Amino acid sequence: MDNHEPATTEQRLNAAAPATSSTRALRITDDSMAPRFAQGAILIVETEAIPENGNFVIARLNGSEEQLGQFAVENGVACIKPLDPLRSIIRLEDYAAVCGVVTKVIVDVA
């Protein structure tokens, strides 16, 4: 289940950080990461950044589906932890790979 989609090219974002060729903007399309990441929020993601423990990342599952979660290394194994305690931890060695680190979250409060 993808919980985000690419922001449209018509949208102009003031990310307060320089964008590079490896910068992506993704919009969260559901509330599965609430309250930390609200539905409709835009994530600024650096696809070439190397994740560190505790970073929020986009992971690609099974080669196609993308999922937002928190990167962690536990007992020498890299994994993605969902904020929802009812969802399973995803071990990267199984069927997932990190494809970007979240560097900023933009929320429209209007």
PDB file of C-alpha atoms in Angstrom:
ATOM      1  CA  MET A   1       0.000   0.000   0.000  1.00  0.00           C
ATOM      2  CA  ASP A   2       1.588   3.281  -1.092  1.00  0.00           C
ATOM      3  CA  ASN A   3       0.888   6.011   1.433  1.00  0.00           C
ATOM      4  CA  HIS A   4       2.213   8.882  -0.670  1.00  0.00           C
ATOM      5  CA  GLU A   5       2.316  10.138  -4.239  1.00  0.00           C
ATOM      6  CA  PRO A   6       4.605  12.481  -6.172  1.00  0.00           C
ATOM      7  CA  ALA A   7       3.689  16.143  -5.806  1.00  0.00           C
ATOM      8  CA  THR A   8       2.576  17.604  -9.120  1.00  0.00           C
ATOM      9  CA  THR A   9       5.010  19.649 -11.170  1.00  0.00           C
ATOM     10  CA  GLU A  10       2.601  22.594 -11.108  1.00  0.00           C
ATOM     11  CA  GLN A  11       3.146  23.012  -7.373  1.00  0.00           C
ATOM     12  CA  ARG A  12       5.945  25.345  -6.315  1.00  0.00           C
ATOM     13  CA  LEU A  13       7.413  24.589  -2.921  1.00  0.00           C
ATOM     14  CA  ASN A  14       9.543  26.819  -0.767  1.00  0.00           C
ATOM     15  CA  ALA A  15      11.565  24.076   0.873  1.00  0.00           C
ATOM     16  CA  ALA A  16      14.047  26.538   2.478  1.00  0.00           C
ATOM     17  CA  ALA A  17      16.798  24.211   1.286  1.00  0.00           C
ATOM     18  CA  PRO A  18      18.446  23.884  -2.096  1.00  0.00           C
ATOM     19  CA  ALA A  19      16.990  21.224  -4.348  1.00  0.00           C
ATOM     20  CA  THR A  20      19.305  18.966  -6.293  1.00  0.00           C
ATOM     21  CA  SER A  21      18.785  16.435  -9.059  1.00  0.00           C
ATOM     22  CA  SER A  22      18.290  13.840  -6.304  1.00  0.00           C
ATOM     23  CA  THR A  23      15.515  15.768  -4.492  1.00  0.00           C
ATOM     24  CA  ARG A  24      11.945  14.441  -4.676  1.00  0.00           C
ATOM     25  CA  ALA A  25       8.690  15.789  -3.266  1.00  0.00           C
ATOM     26  CA  LEU A  26       6.075  13.244  -2.191  1.00  0.00           C
ATOM     27  CA  ARG A  27       2.582  13.915  -0.821  1.00  0.00           C
ATOM     28  CA  ILE A  28       1.181  11.667   1.911  1.00  0.00           C
ATOM     29  CA  THR A  29      -2.178  10.361   0.727  1.00  0.00           C
ATOM     30  CA  ASP A  30      -3.501   8.674   3.862  1.00  0.00           C
ATOM     31  CA  ASP A  31      -3.349   8.925   7.652  1.00  0.00           C
ATOM     32  CA  SER A  32      -1.290   5.786   8.331  1.00  0.00           C
ATOM     33  CA  MET A  33       1.658   7.859   9.652  1.00  0.00           C
ATOM     34  CA  ALA A  34      -0.430  10.293  11.742  1.00  0.00           C
ATOM     35  CA  PRO A  35      -0.019  12.208  13.903  1.00  0.00           C
ATOM     36  CA  ARG A  36       3.665  12.747  13.021  1.00  0.00           C
ATOM     37  CA  PHE A  37       2.993  12.952   9.265  1.00  0.00           C
ATOM     38  CA  ALA A  38      -0.448  14.313   8.389  1.00  0.00           C
ATOM     39  CA  GLN A  39      -2.427  13.338   5.315  1.00  0.00           C
ATOM     40  CA  GLY A  40      -1.686  15.912   2.602  1.00  0.00           C
ATOM     41  CA  ALA A  41       1.761  16.803   3.977  1.00  0.00           C
ATOM     42  CA  ILE A  42       4.585  17.011   1.457  1.00  0.00           C
ATOM     43  CA  LEU A  43       7.820  15.183   2.180  1.00  0.00           C
ATOM     44  CA  ILE A  44      11.085  16.501   0.758  1.00  0.00           C
ATOM     45  CA  VAL A  45      13.273  13.447   0.126  1.00  0.00           C
ATOM     46  CA  GLU A  46      16.933  13.187  -0.820  1.00  0.00           C
ATOM     47  CA  THR A  47      17.421  10.009  -2.836  1.00  0.00           C
ATOM     48  CA  GLU A  48      21.217  10.000  -2.572  1.00  0.00           C
ATOM     49  CA  ALA A  49      21.420  10.598   1.199  1.00  0.00           C
ATOM     50  CA  ILE A  50      22.704   7.754   3.366  1.00  0.00           C
ATOM     51  CA  PRO A  51      20.221   6.984   6.163  1.00  0.00           C
ATOM     52  CA  GLU A  52      21.264   7.127   9.799  1.00  0.00           C
ATOM     53  CA  ASN A  53      19.585   5.512  12.800  1.00  0.00           C
ATOM     54  CA  GLY A  54      16.342   7.373  13.519  1.00  0.00           C
ATOM     55  CA  ASN A  55      15.977   9.034  10.092  1.00  0.00           C
ATOM     56  CA  PHE A  56      12.614   8.806   8.391  1.00  0.00           C
ATOM     57  CA  VAL A  57      13.048   7.201   5.007  1.00  0.00           C
ATOM     58  CA  ILE A  58      11.172   6.027   1.957  1.00  0.00           C
ATOM     59  CA  ALA A  59      11.708   2.311   1.417  1.00  0.00           C
ATOM     60  CA  ARG A  60      10.902   0.485  -1.799  1.00  0.00           C
ATOM     61  CA  LEU A  61       9.207  -2.845  -1.109  1.00  0.00           C
ATOM     62  CA  ASN A  62       9.317  -5.727  -3.562  1.00  0.00           C
ATOM     63  CA  GLY A  63      10.907  -3.446  -6.144  1.00  0.00           C
ATOM     64  CA  SER A  64       7.898  -1.161  -6.626  1.00  0.00           C
ATOM     65  CA  GLU A  65       5.717  -0.196  -3.630  1.00  0.00           C
ATOM     66  CA  GLU A  66       7.107   2.649  -1.521  1.00  0.00           C
ATOM     67  CA  GLN A  67       6.603   3.012   2.230  1.00  0.00           C
ATOM     68  CA  LEU A  68       7.471   5.715   4.755  1.00  0.00           C
ATOM     69  CA  GLY A  69       9.089   4.535   7.991  1.00  0.00           C
ATOM     70  CA  GLN A  70      11.869   5.117  10.501  1.00  0.00           C
ATOM     71  CA  PHE A  71      15.289   3.656   9.708  1.00  0.00           C
ATOM     72  CA  ALA A  72      16.945   1.616  12.458  1.00  0.00           C
ATOM     73  CA  VAL A  73      19.764  -0.855  12.837  1.00  0.00           C
ATOM     74  CA  GLU A  74      18.998  -3.517  15.448  1.00  0.00           C
ATOM     75  CA  ASN A  75      21.392  -6.349  16.201  1.00  0.00           C
ATOM     76  CA  GLY A  76      23.307  -5.508  13.037  1.00  0.00           C
ATOM     77  CA  VAL A  77      20.216  -5.717  10.818  1.00  0.00           C
ATOM     78  CA  ALA A  78      18.868  -2.619   9.027  1.00  0.00           C
ATOM     79  CA  CYS A  79      15.098  -2.246   9.166  1.00  0.00           C
ATOM     80  CA  ILE A  80      12.242   0.189   8.668  1.00  0.00           C
ATOM     81  CA  LYS A  81       9.941   0.757  11.636  1.00  0.00           C
ATOM     82  CA  PRO A  82       6.406   1.995  11.026  1.00  0.00           C
ATOM     83  CA  LEU A  83       4.902   4.499  13.467  1.00  0.00           C
ATOM     84  CA  ASP A  84       1.793   2.338  13.756  1.00  0.00           C
ATOM     85  CA  PRO A  85       2.598  -0.379  16.337  1.00  0.00           C
ATOM     86  CA  LEU A  86       0.141  -2.723  14.606  1.00  0.00           C
ATOM     87  CA  ARG A  87       2.262  -2.792  11.431  1.00  0.00           C
ATOM     88  CA  SER A  88       5.264  -5.076  11.055  1.00  0.00           C
ATOM     89  CA  ILE A  89       8.895  -4.005  11.097  1.00  0.00           C
ATOM     90  CA  ILE A  90      10.405  -4.402   7.625  1.00  0.00           C
ATOM     91  CA  ARG A  91      13.864  -5.965   7.446  1.00  0.00           C
ATOM     92  CA  LEU A  92      15.779  -4.463   4.543  1.00  0.00           C
ATOM     93  CA  GLU A  93      17.591  -7.697   3.782  1.00  0.00           C
ATOM     94  CA  ASP A  94      14.290  -9.429   3.098  1.00  0.00           C
ATOM     95  CA  TYR A  95      12.610  -7.529   0.270  1.00  0.00           C
ATOM     96  CA  ALA A  96      13.102  -3.786   0.719  1.00  0.00           C
ATOM     97  CA  ALA A  97      15.653  -1.068   0.030  1.00  0.00           C
ATOM     98  CA  VAL A  98      15.924   2.545   1.171  1.00  0.00           C
ATOM     99  CA  CYS A  99      15.357   4.890  -1.754  1.00  0.00           C
ATOM    100  CA  GLY A 100      15.481   8.242   0.055  1.00  0.00           C
ATOM    101  CA  VAL A 101      15.841  10.090   3.360  1.00  0.00           C
ATOM    102  CA  VAL A 102      13.147  12.571   4.427  1.00  0.00           C
ATOM    103  CA  THR A 103      14.808  15.947   5.005  1.00  0.00           C
ATOM    104  CA  LYS A 104      11.775  18.191   5.453  1.00  0.00           C
ATOM    105  CA  VAL A 105       8.011  17.999   5.931  1.00  0.00           C
ATOM    106  CA  ILE A 106       5.755  20.746   4.574  1.00  0.00           C
ATOM    107  CA  VAL A 107       2.270  20.993   6.042  1.00  0.00           C
ATOM    108  CA  ASP A 108      -0.408  23.369   4.780  1.00  0.00           C
ATOM    109  CA  VAL A 109      -2.108  24.827   7.830  1.00  0.00           C
ATOM    110  CA  ALA A 110      -4.665  26.867   5.896  1.00  0.00           C
TER     111      ALA A 110
END
